[in-house]
Amino acid sequence: MPPPDGYHHNSNEDDVNSPNSPLNFLDQNYQELHQNCLTENTLYNDELFPPDNSSIGLFDDLPPQVDMSQVVWKRPAELVSDPNLIVDGVSRFDYAQGSVLGNCWFLAAIGALTFEKDIIKQVMPAEQSFTKDYAGIFHFRFWRFGKWVDVVIDDHLPTIDDELLFVCSKTSNEFWPALLEKAYAKVCGSYADLHAGFISEALMDFTGGTHMYYTLNTAPADLWKIMECAFKSKTLIGCGSNSATTPEENELLHGIVAEHAYTVTGVFEVMSEENAVQLVRLLNPWGEEEWRGDWSDGSPAWDTVCEEVRKICHEVLNNGEFWMSMEDFTNIFENIDICCLCPDFLDDSAECHWTSKRHFGRWNAMITAGGDINETETFWINPQFRVKIDELNEECASGQRPENILVSLIQNHEKRNRNSQENFNIGFYVFEIPFEASGNKPKYEKSKRQVFVRVLH
């Protein structure tokens, strides 16, 4: 929700656009600009995100070996003889995080994105290349605070000594990671505005989906099962590691980077000496630096499973991806983010289908910001929404989680430069409304429930 500078509320305002009919970001129309370049036989130059320091932005701290005065913006054709947007498909192993920009949260989300080909096509429209109708112009699509936007960029990329300054591809002539990162930097204001963040931001911007967040030390006992079901649907999953304040604490992480974003790339259950072990597979967006504990690439634990499982799961490669037990995962990692197009998988049944509604609201500091539940005189003035849960069919009602409601809250950034936007402390309460107080029949029917969702600032 936007910050409190006036109140506006639409009770049921769903998106009017889609990935196939996005809004033009900064009023730049890709088709028109592309055609103009082809007609005039010129390469596109983006005046709204130019190849200069304004697009890089200001960094508080830089590695000592990086001299920004040495940055030269070059097109891919100036770096390699045969540039390609994609080489042999899109993979989580195509790229590695650069040493300048701390955007592991964004790159970890990209790792999750590579598993969902349909979503990739939404974010990175087809029929773009460095050969057919090439004009130095590309476009990408993101979901931003309720609206899909189409973002146009030119293909100038910042380099030092002919090496890309930020994300780099492991295949030298593949440029989709660098161009995707540039488009997202444009949306957020600059490359520097990508420094530090939460993986949930990028997961939602790639999908426009529903976000679920679990703190691992208080996660439900069946979280691994939830993750297993999620991987069978169009779901993107990432996580963040715990902090470490001393060298001793850091050593206990056994190769896990403290306060770092990772992609969750798989779950698998193995039989280890007749004991079932639930495993989680993770990817470090650095493209290296892996877990060194049990079930890591070099762990003797793999000798306790059958050869067939080892062929499926076990690889000894320094590519940043590794397995660990669910127990170690919940101890060493702090949280997990699950972003899905639809949370049907929560019921683990093909018969259960969720419906969704989106509400837009605004706080006014004096009128609608009523504080938390302890503010008894003003709490009632917070924005509130009523949700009716209709009768469930027999299949859903008998499931593990009948009558689910999932509430996700997002703050709308009104400033383009992401790091200049203050994040407010916001939250919500969910209350069940007694049926006799809901204005319906006085008789209480268990199959139908209504709840209030009260949002507070």
Coordinates of C-alpha atoms in Angstrom, one line a residue:
M1 CA 0.0 0.0 0.0
P2 CA 1.1 3.6 -0.6
P3 CA 2.4 5.7 2.3
P4 CA -0.2 7.8 4.2
D5 CA -0.7 10.9 2.1
G6 CA -4.5 10.8 1.6
Y7 CA -7.1 8.1 1.5
H8 CA -8.4 6.2 -1.4
H9 CA -10.0 2.8 -1.5
N10 CA -11.3 0.6 -4.2
S11 CA -13.0 -2.4 -2.7
N12 CA -12.3 -4.8 -5.6
E13 CA -9.9 -3.3 -8.2
D14 CA -8.3 -6.2 -10.1
D15 CA -5.6 -5.8 -12.7
V16 CA -7.0 -4.5 -16.0
N17 CA -3.9 -5.5 -18.0
S18 CA -1.9 -8.7 -18.3
P19 CA 1.6 -9.7 -19.5
N20 CA 0.2 -9.8 -23.0
S21 CA -1.2 -6.2 -22.8
P22 CA 1.2 -4.4 -20.5
L23 CA 1.5 -0.7 -19.9
N24 CA 4.4 1.1 -21.6
F25 CA 7.0 2.0 -18.9
L26 CA 7.8 5.7 -19.2
D27 CA 5.5 5.8 -22.2
Q28 CA 8.1 4.0 -24.4
N29 CA 6.5 1.8 -27.0
Y30 CA 8.8 -1.0 -28.0
Q31 CA 7.2 -1.8 -31.3
E32 CA 7.2 1.8 -32.5
L33 CA 10.8 2.4 -31.4
H34 CA 12.0 -0.8 -32.9
Q35 CA 10.3 -0.1 -36.2
N36 CA 11.7 3.4 -36.3
C37 CA 15.3 2.1 -35.9
L38 CA 14.8 -0.5 -38.6
T39 CA 13.4 2.2 -41.0
E40 CA 16.2 4.6 -40.3
N41 CA 18.8 1.8 -40.2
T42 CA 20.1 3.0 -36.8
L43 CA 20.8 1.3 -33.4
Y44 CA 18.6 2.4 -30.5
N45 CA 19.9 4.8 -27.8
D46 CA 17.7 5.0 -24.7
E47 CA 17.6 8.6 -23.6
L48 CA 15.6 7.7 -20.5
F49 CA 18.2 5.3 -19.2
P50 CA 21.4 6.5 -20.9
P51 CA 24.8 4.8 -20.9
D52 CA 26.3 7.1 -18.2
N53 CA 26.8 7.4 -14.5
S54 CA 23.2 8.4 -13.9
S55 CA 22.1 4.9 -14.8
I56 CA 24.7 3.3 -12.7
G57 CA 23.8 5.4 -9.6
L58 CA 25.7 6.0 -6.4
F59 CA 27.3 3.2 -4.4
D60 CA 28.1 3.7 -0.8
D61 CA 30.9 1.2 -0.9
L62 CA 32.9 -0.3 -3.8
P63 CA 35.6 -3.0 -4.0
P64 CA 39.0 -1.4 -4.0
Q65 CA 39.8 -2.8 -7.4
V66 CA 36.8 -1.1 -9.0
D67 CA 37.4 2.4 -10.5
M68 CA 34.1 3.8 -11.8
S69 CA 36.0 6.3 -13.9
Q70 CA 37.2 3.4 -16.0
V71 CA 33.6 2.3 -16.9
V72 CA 32.9 2.1 -20.7
W73 CA 29.5 1.3 -22.0
K74 CA 29.6 -1.2 -24.9
R75 CA 27.1 -3.1 -27.0
P76 CA 27.5 -6.9 -27.0
A77 CA 28.8 -6.8 -30.6
E78 CA 31.7 -4.7 -29.3
L79 CA 32.6 -7.4 -26.8
V80 CA 32.2 -10.6 -28.8
S81 CA 32.0 -11.5 -32.4
D82 CA 28.8 -13.5 -32.2
P83 CA 26.5 -12.2 -29.4
N84 CA 23.3 -14.1 -28.6
L85 CA 20.5 -13.4 -26.3
I86 CA 20.1 -17.1 -25.4
V87 CA 22.5 -20.0 -25.9
D88 CA 21.1 -23.5 -25.5
G89 CA 18.1 -22.4 -23.5
V90 CA 17.8 -20.4 -20.3
S91 CA 19.3 -22.1 -17.2
R92 CA 20.1 -21.2 -13.6
F93 CA 23.7 -22.0 -14.4
D94 CA 24.0 -19.4 -17.2
Y95 CA 25.2 -16.6 -14.9
A96 CA 27.1 -15.5 -11.8
Q97 CA 26.6 -12.5 -9.6
G98 CA 29.1 -9.6 -10.2
S99 CA 31.4 -8.4 -7.5
V100 CA 30.2 -4.8 -7.4
L101 CA 26.4 -5.0 -6.9
G102 CA 24.8 -6.8 -3.9
N103 CA 21.7 -8.0 -5.8
C104 CA 21.8 -11.6 -4.7
W105 CA 18.0 -11.3 -4.0
F106 CA 17.3 -10.4 -7.6
L107 CA 19.6 -13.1 -9.1
A108 CA 18.3 -15.8 -6.7
A109 CA 14.8 -15.0 -8.0
I110 CA 16.1 -15.3 -11.6
G111 CA 17.4 -18.8 -10.7
A112 CA 13.8 -19.8 -9.7
L113 CA 12.4 -18.1 -12.8
T114 CA 14.5 -20.4 -15.1
F115 CA 12.4 -23.4 -14.0
E116 CA 9.1 -21.9 -15.3
K117 CA 9.3 -21.6 -19.1
D118 CA 5.9 -20.1 -19.4
I119 CA 6.7 -17.4 -16.9
I120 CA 10.0 -16.7 -18.7
K121 CA 8.1 -16.0 -21.9
Q122 CA 6.1 -13.5 -20.0
V123 CA 9.1 -11.7 -18.6
M124 CA 11.3 -12.0 -21.7
P125 CA 9.1 -11.8 -24.8
A126 CA 10.1 -14.0 -27.7
E127 CA 11.3 -12.9 -31.2
Q128 CA 14.2 -10.8 -29.8
S129 CA 17.7 -11.5 -31.1
F130 CA 21.0 -10.1 -32.2
T131 CA 20.4 -11.3 -35.7
K132 CA 16.9 -11.0 -37.2
D133 CA 15.7 -7.4 -37.1
Y134 CA 18.4 -6.4 -34.6
A135 CA 18.3 -2.7 -33.8
G136 CA 20.1 -2.5 -30.4
I137 CA 16.7 -2.5 -28.6
F138 CA 15.2 -5.1 -26.3
H139 CA 12.2 -5.2 -23.9
F140 CA 11.2 -7.1 -20.8
R141 CA 8.0 -7.3 -18.7
F142 CA 7.5 -7.0 -15.0
W143 CA 4.6 -6.9 -12.6
R144 CA 4.9 -3.7 -10.6
F145 CA 2.4 -3.1 -7.8
G146 CA -0.6 -4.4 -9.6
K147 CA 0.2 -3.6 -13.2
W148 CA 2.3 -5.3 -15.9
V149 CA 4.7 -2.9 -17.5
D150 CA 6.8 -3.3 -20.7
V151 CA 10.3 -2.0 -20.2
V152 CA 12.4 -0.9 -23.2
I153 CA 16.2 -0.7 -23.0
D154 CA 19.1 -0.4 -25.4
D155 CA 21.9 -2.9 -25.3
H156 CA 24.7 -0.7 -24.0
L157 CA 26.2 -2.5 -21.0
P158 CA 28.7 -1.1 -18.4
T159 CA 32.2 -2.7 -18.7
I160 CA 35.7 -2.3 -17.3
D161 CA 38.5 -3.7 -19.5
D162 CA 35.8 -5.3 -21.7
E163 CA 34.4 -7.3 -18.8
L164 CA 30.8 -6.7 -17.7
L165 CA 30.6 -4.7 -14.5
F166 CA 27.6 -6.4 -13.0
V167 CA 26.0 -9.9 -13.6
C168 CA 28.1 -11.9 -16.0
S169 CA 27.3 -15.0 -18.2
K170 CA 29.3 -18.1 -17.9
T171 CA 29.0 -18.4 -21.7
S172 CA 30.8 -15.3 -23.0
N173 CA 28.4 -14.6 -25.9
E174 CA 25.1 -15.0 -24.0
F175 CA 23.5 -11.8 -22.8
W176 CA 20.0 -12.4 -21.5
P177 CA 21.1 -12.2 -17.8
A178 CA 22.8 -8.8 -18.3
L179 CA 20.0 -7.3 -20.3
L180 CA 17.3 -8.6 -17.9
E181 CA 19.3 -7.1 -15.0
K182 CA 19.6 -3.8 -16.9
A183 CA 15.8 -3.6 -17.6
Y184 CA 15.1 -4.2 -13.9
A185 CA 17.7 -1.6 -12.9
K186 CA 15.8 0.9 -15.2
V187 CA 12.5 0.1 -13.4
C188 CA 14.2 0.6 -10.0
G189 CA 15.9 3.8 -11.0
S190 CA 19.6 2.7 -11.4
Y191 CA 21.9 -0.3 -10.9
A192 CA 22.8 1.0 -7.4
D193 CA 19.1 0.9 -6.5
L194 CA 19.3 -2.9 -6.9
H195 CA 21.7 -3.1 -4.0
A196 CA 20.2 -5.1 -1.1
G197 CA 16.7 -6.3 -1.0
F198 CA 14.3 -9.2 -0.4
I199 CA 13.9 -12.0 -2.8
S200 CA 10.1 -11.7 -2.5
E201 CA 10.3 -8.4 -4.4
A202 CA 11.7 -9.9 -7.5
L203 CA 9.6 -13.1 -7.3
M204 CA 6.4 -11.0 -7.3
D205 CA 7.7 -8.7 -10.0
F206 CA 8.3 -11.8 -12.3
T207 CA 4.9 -13.3 -11.7
G208 CA 2.3 -11.0 -10.2
G209 CA 1.6 -14.0 -8.1
T210 CA 0.7 -14.7 -4.5
H211 CA 3.5 -14.6 -1.9
M212 CA 3.9 -16.8 1.1
Y213 CA 6.6 -16.2 3.8
Y214 CA 7.7 -18.7 6.4
T215 CA 10.1 -18.0 9.3
L216 CA 11.9 -21.3 9.5
N217 CA 12.3 -21.6 13.3
T218 CA 8.5 -21.3 13.6
A219 CA 7.5 -23.0 10.3
P220 CA 4.7 -25.6 10.2
A221 CA 5.8 -29.2 10.7
D222 CA 4.8 -30.1 7.2
L223 CA 6.8 -27.3 5.4
W224 CA 8.8 -29.8 3.4
K225 CA 5.5 -31.3 2.1
I226 CA 4.3 -27.8 1.2
M227 CA 7.5 -27.3 -0.7
E228 CA 7.2 -30.6 -2.5
C229 CA 3.7 -29.7 -3.6
A230 CA 4.8 -26.3 -4.6
F231 CA 7.4 -27.7 -7.0
K232 CA 4.7 -29.5 -8.9
S233 CA 2.9 -26.2 -9.7
K234 CA 4.1 -22.9 -11.3
T235 CA 5.9 -21.8 -8.2
L236 CA 9.1 -19.9 -7.5
I237 CA 10.9 -20.4 -4.3
G238 CA 13.9 -18.6 -2.6
C239 CA 15.3 -18.3 0.9
G240 CA 17.6 -16.2 3.0
S241 CA 20.4 -17.4 5.4
N242 CA 20.9 -16.5 9.0
S243 CA 23.3 -13.7 10.1
A244 CA 26.7 -14.3 11.6
T245 CA 28.2 -11.7 13.9
T246 CA 31.5 -13.5 14.7
P247 CA 34.0 -15.5 12.8
E248 CA 33.1 -18.5 14.9
E249 CA 29.4 -18.2 13.9
N250 CA 30.3 -17.8 10.3
E251 CA 32.4 -21.0 10.4
L252 CA 29.4 -22.9 11.8
L253 CA 27.5 -22.1 8.6
H254 CA 29.8 -24.6 6.8
G255 CA 30.1 -22.7 3.5
I256 CA 26.7 -21.0 3.6
V257 CA 27.1 -17.2 3.1
A258 CA 25.5 -15.3 6.0
E259 CA 22.6 -13.0 5.2
H260 CA 22.5 -14.1 1.6
A261 CA 19.7 -15.0 -0.8
Y262 CA 19.6 -18.5 -2.3
T263 CA 17.3 -20.2 -4.8
V264 CA 15.5 -23.3 -3.7
T265 CA 15.8 -25.5 -6.8
G266 CA 14.4 -28.8 -5.6
V267 CA 13.3 -31.2 -2.9
F268 CA 13.8 -34.9 -2.8
E269 CA 13.4 -37.7 -0.3
V270 CA 16.0 -40.4 -0.1
M271 CA 16.4 -43.7 1.8
S272 CA 19.7 -43.6 3.7
E273 CA 20.3 -47.0 5.3
E274 CA 16.6 -47.6 5.6
N275 CA 15.9 -44.1 7.0
A276 CA 13.9 -41.6 5.1
V277 CA 15.8 -38.3 4.7
Q278 CA 14.1 -35.1 3.3
L279 CA 16.6 -33.1 1.2
V280 CA 16.5 -29.5 -0.1
R281 CA 18.5 -28.4 -3.1
L282 CA 19.8 -24.8 -3.1
L283 CA 21.7 -22.5 -5.5
N284 CA 24.0 -19.7 -4.6
P285 CA 23.7 -16.9 -7.2
W286 CA 27.4 -16.3 -7.0
G287 CA 27.7 -19.5 -9.1
E288 CA 30.2 -21.0 -6.5
E289 CA 30.7 -21.3 -2.8
E290 CA 28.7 -24.2 -1.6
W291 CA 27.5 -26.0 1.6
R292 CA 30.2 -28.3 3.1
G293 CA 28.1 -30.2 5.6
D294 CA 26.0 -33.4 5.3
W295 CA 24.7 -34.2 1.9
S296 CA 27.0 -31.6 0.2
D297 CA 28.8 -32.6 -3.0
G298 CA 31.6 -34.3 -1.2
S299 CA 29.7 -35.7 1.8
P300 CA 30.0 -39.4 2.6
A301 CA 26.3 -39.4 3.2
W302 CA 25.8 -40.1 -0.5
D303 CA 27.4 -43.5 0.0
T304 CA 24.5 -44.6 2.1
V305 CA 21.9 -44.3 -0.7
C306 CA 21.4 -46.5 -3.7
E307 CA 23.3 -45.9 -7.0
E308 CA 20.1 -45.0 -8.9
V309 CA 19.4 -42.1 -6.5
R310 CA 23.1 -40.9 -6.7
K311 CA 22.8 -40.8 -10.5
I312 CA 19.7 -38.6 -10.2
C313 CA 20.9 -36.2 -7.5
H314 CA 24.6 -36.4 -6.8
E315 CA 26.9 -34.2 -8.8
V316 CA 30.4 -33.0 -7.7
L317 CA 30.5 -29.6 -9.5
N318 CA 31.5 -26.2 -8.2
N319 CA 28.5 -24.5 -9.7
G320 CA 26.9 -23.1 -6.6
E321 CA 24.2 -25.8 -6.3
F322 CA 24.1 -28.3 -3.5
W323 CA 21.8 -30.5 -1.3
M324 CA 21.3 -30.4 2.4
S325 CA 18.9 -32.0 4.8
M326 CA 15.7 -30.3 5.8
E327 CA 16.9 -30.3 9.4
D328 CA 20.1 -28.4 8.5
F329 CA 18.1 -26.1 6.2
T330 CA 15.7 -25.0 8.9
N331 CA 18.6 -24.4 11.3
I332 CA 20.9 -22.4 9.1
F333 CA 18.4 -20.5 7.0
E334 CA 16.2 -17.9 8.4
N335 CA 13.2 -17.7 6.0
I336 CA 11.7 -19.0 2.9
D337 CA 9.6 -17.2 0.2
I338 CA 7.2 -19.0 -2.0
C339 CA 5.6 -17.2 -4.9
C340 CA 2.9 -18.9 -7.0
L341 CA 0.4 -18.0 -9.7
C342 CA -2.2 -19.7 -7.6
P343 CA -2.0 -21.4 -4.2
D344 CA -4.0 -24.5 -5.2
F345 CA -1.1 -26.7 -4.3
L346 CA -1.6 -25.9 -0.6
D347 CA -4.6 -28.3 -0.6
D348 CA -2.6 -31.1 -2.4
S349 CA -5.8 -31.9 -4.4
A350 CA -6.6 -31.4 -8.0
E351 CA -10.2 -30.7 -7.0
C352 CA -9.4 -27.6 -4.9
H353 CA -9.2 -24.3 -6.8
W354 CA -8.6 -21.0 -5.1
T355 CA -10.0 -17.7 -6.1
S356 CA -8.3 -14.3 -5.5
K357 CA -9.2 -10.7 -5.1
R358 CA -7.0 -7.7 -4.9
H359 CA -7.8 -4.5 -3.0
F360 CA -6.0 -1.2 -3.2
G361 CA -6.1 1.2 -0.3
R362 CA -4.3 4.2 1.2
W363 CA -3.7 5.5 4.7
N364 CA -4.2 9.0 5.8
A365 CA -2.1 9.9 8.8
M366 CA -4.9 11.6 10.7
I367 CA -7.9 9.7 9.4
T368 CA -7.2 6.0 8.6
A369 CA -3.9 5.1 10.3
G370 CA -5.3 3.7 13.5
G371 CA -2.3 1.9 14.9
D372 CA -2.2 -1.7 16.2
I373 CA -4.8 -3.5 18.3
N374 CA -3.5 -2.0 21.5
E375 CA -4.7 1.5 20.3
T376 CA -8.3 0.8 21.5
E377 CA -9.7 4.2 20.7
T378 CA -8.4 4.4 17.1
F379 CA -7.8 0.8 15.9
W380 CA -11.2 0.5 14.3
I381 CA -10.4 3.3 11.8
N382 CA -7.8 1.2 10.0
P383 CA -8.8 0.1 6.4
Q384 CA -10.8 -3.1 6.6
F385 CA -12.0 -5.7 4.1
R386 CA -14.6 -8.4 4.5
V387 CA -14.0 -11.8 2.8
K388 CA -16.7 -14.4 2.5
I389 CA -15.6 -18.1 2.3
D390 CA -18.2 -20.0 0.4
E391 CA -19.1 -23.6 1.0
L392 CA -16.4 -26.0 0.1
N393 CA -16.9 -29.1 -2.0
E394 CA -16.5 -32.4 -0.3
E395 CA -13.0 -33.0 -1.7
C396 CA -11.6 -29.7 -0.4
A397 CA -13.5 -29.9 2.9
S398 CA -11.9 -33.2 3.8
G399 CA -8.4 -32.0 3.0
Q400 CA -5.6 -31.2 5.4
R401 CA -6.2 -27.4 5.3
P402 CA -9.9 -26.8 4.8
E403 CA -11.3 -23.3 4.5
N404 CA -8.0 -21.6 3.8
I405 CA -7.5 -17.9 3.5
L406 CA -4.2 -16.4 2.4
V407 CA -3.6 -12.7 2.9
S408 CA -0.6 -11.0 1.3
L409 CA 0.2 -7.3 1.8
I410 CA 2.4 -5.1 -0.4
Q411 CA 3.5 -1.5 -0.1
N412 CA 3.3 0.5 -3.4
H413 CA 6.5 2.5 -4.1
E414 CA 5.6 5.9 -5.3
K415 CA 9.2 6.9 -6.0
R416 CA 11.0 5.4 -9.0
N417 CA 14.4 5.1 -7.3
R418 CA 13.9 2.1 -5.1
N419 CA 16.4 2.9 -2.4
S420 CA 15.0 6.3 -1.8
Q421 CA 11.6 4.8 -0.9
E422 CA 11.0 4.4 2.8
N423 CA 9.5 1.1 3.8
F424 CA 6.8 1.5 6.4
N425 CA 6.0 -0.9 9.2
I426 CA 2.6 -2.4 8.2
G427 CA 0.7 -5.5 9.1
F428 CA -2.8 -6.9 9.4
Y429 CA -5.1 -8.9 11.7
V430 CA -7.6 -11.5 10.6
F431 CA -10.8 -11.9 12.6
E432 CA -13.6 -14.3 12.1
I433 CA -17.0 -12.7 12.1
P434 CA -19.7 -14.5 14.1
F435 CA -22.4 -15.5 11.6
E436 CA -25.2 -13.9 13.5
A437 CA -23.3 -10.6 13.4
S438 CA -22.7 -10.7 9.6
G439 CA -26.1 -9.4 8.6
N440 CA -27.1 -12.8 7.2
K441 CA -29.4 -15.5 8.6
P442 CA -29.1 -15.8 12.4
K443 CA -28.5 -19.5 12.1
Y444 CA -24.8 -20.4 12.1
E445 CA -23.7 -22.6 9.2
K446 CA -20.3 -24.2 9.7
S447 CA -19.7 -24.5 6.0
K448 CA -19.8 -20.8 5.4
R449 CA -17.5 -18.3 7.2
Q450 CA -16.7 -14.6 6.9
V451 CA -13.6 -12.9 8.1
F452 CA -12.4 -9.3 8.5
V453 CA -9.0 -8.4 7.3
R454 CA -7.9 -5.3 9.0
V455 CA -4.8 -3.5 7.8
L456 CA -2.9 -1.4 10.2
H457 CA -0.2 1.2 10.0

